[in-house]
Coordinates of C-alpha atoms in Angstrom, one line a residue:
M26 CA 125.9 47.7 64.5
K27 CA 123.7 47.1 61.7
G28 CA 123.0 50.3 60.2
Q29 CA 124.4 52.6 63.0
K30 CA 121.6 50.9 65.2
V31 CA 122.7 49.3 68.1
G32 CA 119.7 46.2 69.4
I33 CA 120.2 45.2 73.0
G34 CA 117.5 41.9 73.0
D35 CA 116.4 42.9 69.2
T36 CA 118.4 41.3 66.1
S37 CA 116.5 44.3 64.1
P38 CA 117.1 47.4 65.8
S39 CA 114.6 50.2 64.4
Y40 CA 116.1 53.0 66.4
T41 CA 119.7 54.0 67.3
L42 CA 119.3 51.9 71.0
D43 CA 116.8 49.5 70.7
V44 CA 116.4 47.7 74.0
G45 CA 114.0 44.6 74.2
G46 CA 113.6 44.2 77.8
N47 CA 113.7 46.1 80.8
A48 CA 116.5 48.9 81.7
Q49 CA 117.5 50.3 84.6
I50 CA 119.5 53.9 84.9
V51 CA 121.0 54.2 88.2
T52 CA 121.5 57.8 87.6
D53 CA 120.0 60.8 85.7
L54 CA 118.3 60.1 82.6
L55 CA 118.2 63.6 80.4
V56 CA 116.0 63.8 77.6
G57 CA 116.9 66.5 74.8
G58 CA 113.8 65.7 72.7
S59 CA 109.9 64.3 73.3
V60 CA 109.3 61.1 76.0
S61 CA 106.9 58.8 74.2
L62 CA 104.9 56.5 76.5
R63 CA 102.8 53.6 75.2
E64 CA 99.2 53.1 77.2
K65 CA 98.4 50.6 79.2
A66 CA 95.4 49.2 81.4
D67 CA 97.2 49.4 84.7
A68 CA 100.4 50.3 86.1
I69 CA 103.2 47.4 86.8
S70 CA 103.6 46.0 90.1
D71 CA 104.3 48.3 92.9
T72 CA 108.1 48.6 93.8
A73 CA 109.3 50.1 97.6
A74 CA 111.0 53.7 96.8
Y75 CA 109.7 53.5 92.6
G76 CA 107.2 55.8 91.8
Q77 CA 105.4 55.4 87.9
V78 CA 104.6 57.4 85.6
W79 CA 102.2 55.7 82.7
V80 CA 99.5 56.3 80.2
K81 CA 96.1 55.0 80.9
T82 CA 94.1 53.1 78.1
A83 CA 91.2 55.2 78.0
T84 CA 89.9 57.4 75.2
P85 CA 91.1 59.7 75.1
N86 CA 94.2 58.6 77.1
E87 CA 95.1 59.7 80.6
L88 CA 98.0 60.5 82.3
Y89 CA 98.9 58.6 86.1
F90 CA 101.5 59.0 88.6
T91 CA 101.3 55.7 90.4
T92 CA 103.5 56.0 94.0
D93 CA 105.4 53.0 95.5
A94 CA 102.3 52.5 97.9
G95 CA 100.5 51.9 94.6
D96 CA 98.3 54.7 95.2
D97 CA 97.1 55.7 91.0
I98 CA 96.8 59.8 91.5
Q99 CA 95.2 60.8 87.9
L100 CA 97.4 64.3 86.6
T101 CA 95.1 64.5 83.2
T102 CA 91.6 64.5 82.3
G103 CA 92.9 63.4 78.8
T104 CA 92.9 66.8 77.4
S105 CA 95.8 69.3 76.5
H106 CA 96.2 70.5 80.2
L107 CA 97.8 69.2 83.2
R108 CA 95.1 68.8 85.6
V109 CA 96.4 69.2 89.2
L110 CA 94.9 66.9 91.8
P111 CA 94.8 67.3 95.6
F112 CA 96.3 63.5 97.2
I113 CA 94.1 62.3 99.5
P114 CA 95.8 59.0 101.3
Q115 CA 93.3 56.1 101.4

C-alpha cells in the first residue's frame, strides 16, 4: 500500500482503490455516494445477459442504457431530469 491507497494494475493509485483495467463483481455493488461515469462515443460491445449504462459524448451529455441485444435507449436529454421514453423494439 502506498499512502493508504491500493493500485491494481496501477503503480501510482490516486484513489483508495484504483483499478487499471476491467473489473467483474459477481454479487451486488453497493455505493454509499455518487457514481461518476466517463463519457464515451458509444457503448462497448454487446454481451449476452448484460446491459450497459453509459454517458454519450454530446453537448450536453446524454445518459443511455444499452440492452444485451445492442438497443440504445436514451434516458435523458442532457438536462437535470429523467426523460422516460417508450421502448420500441426494432
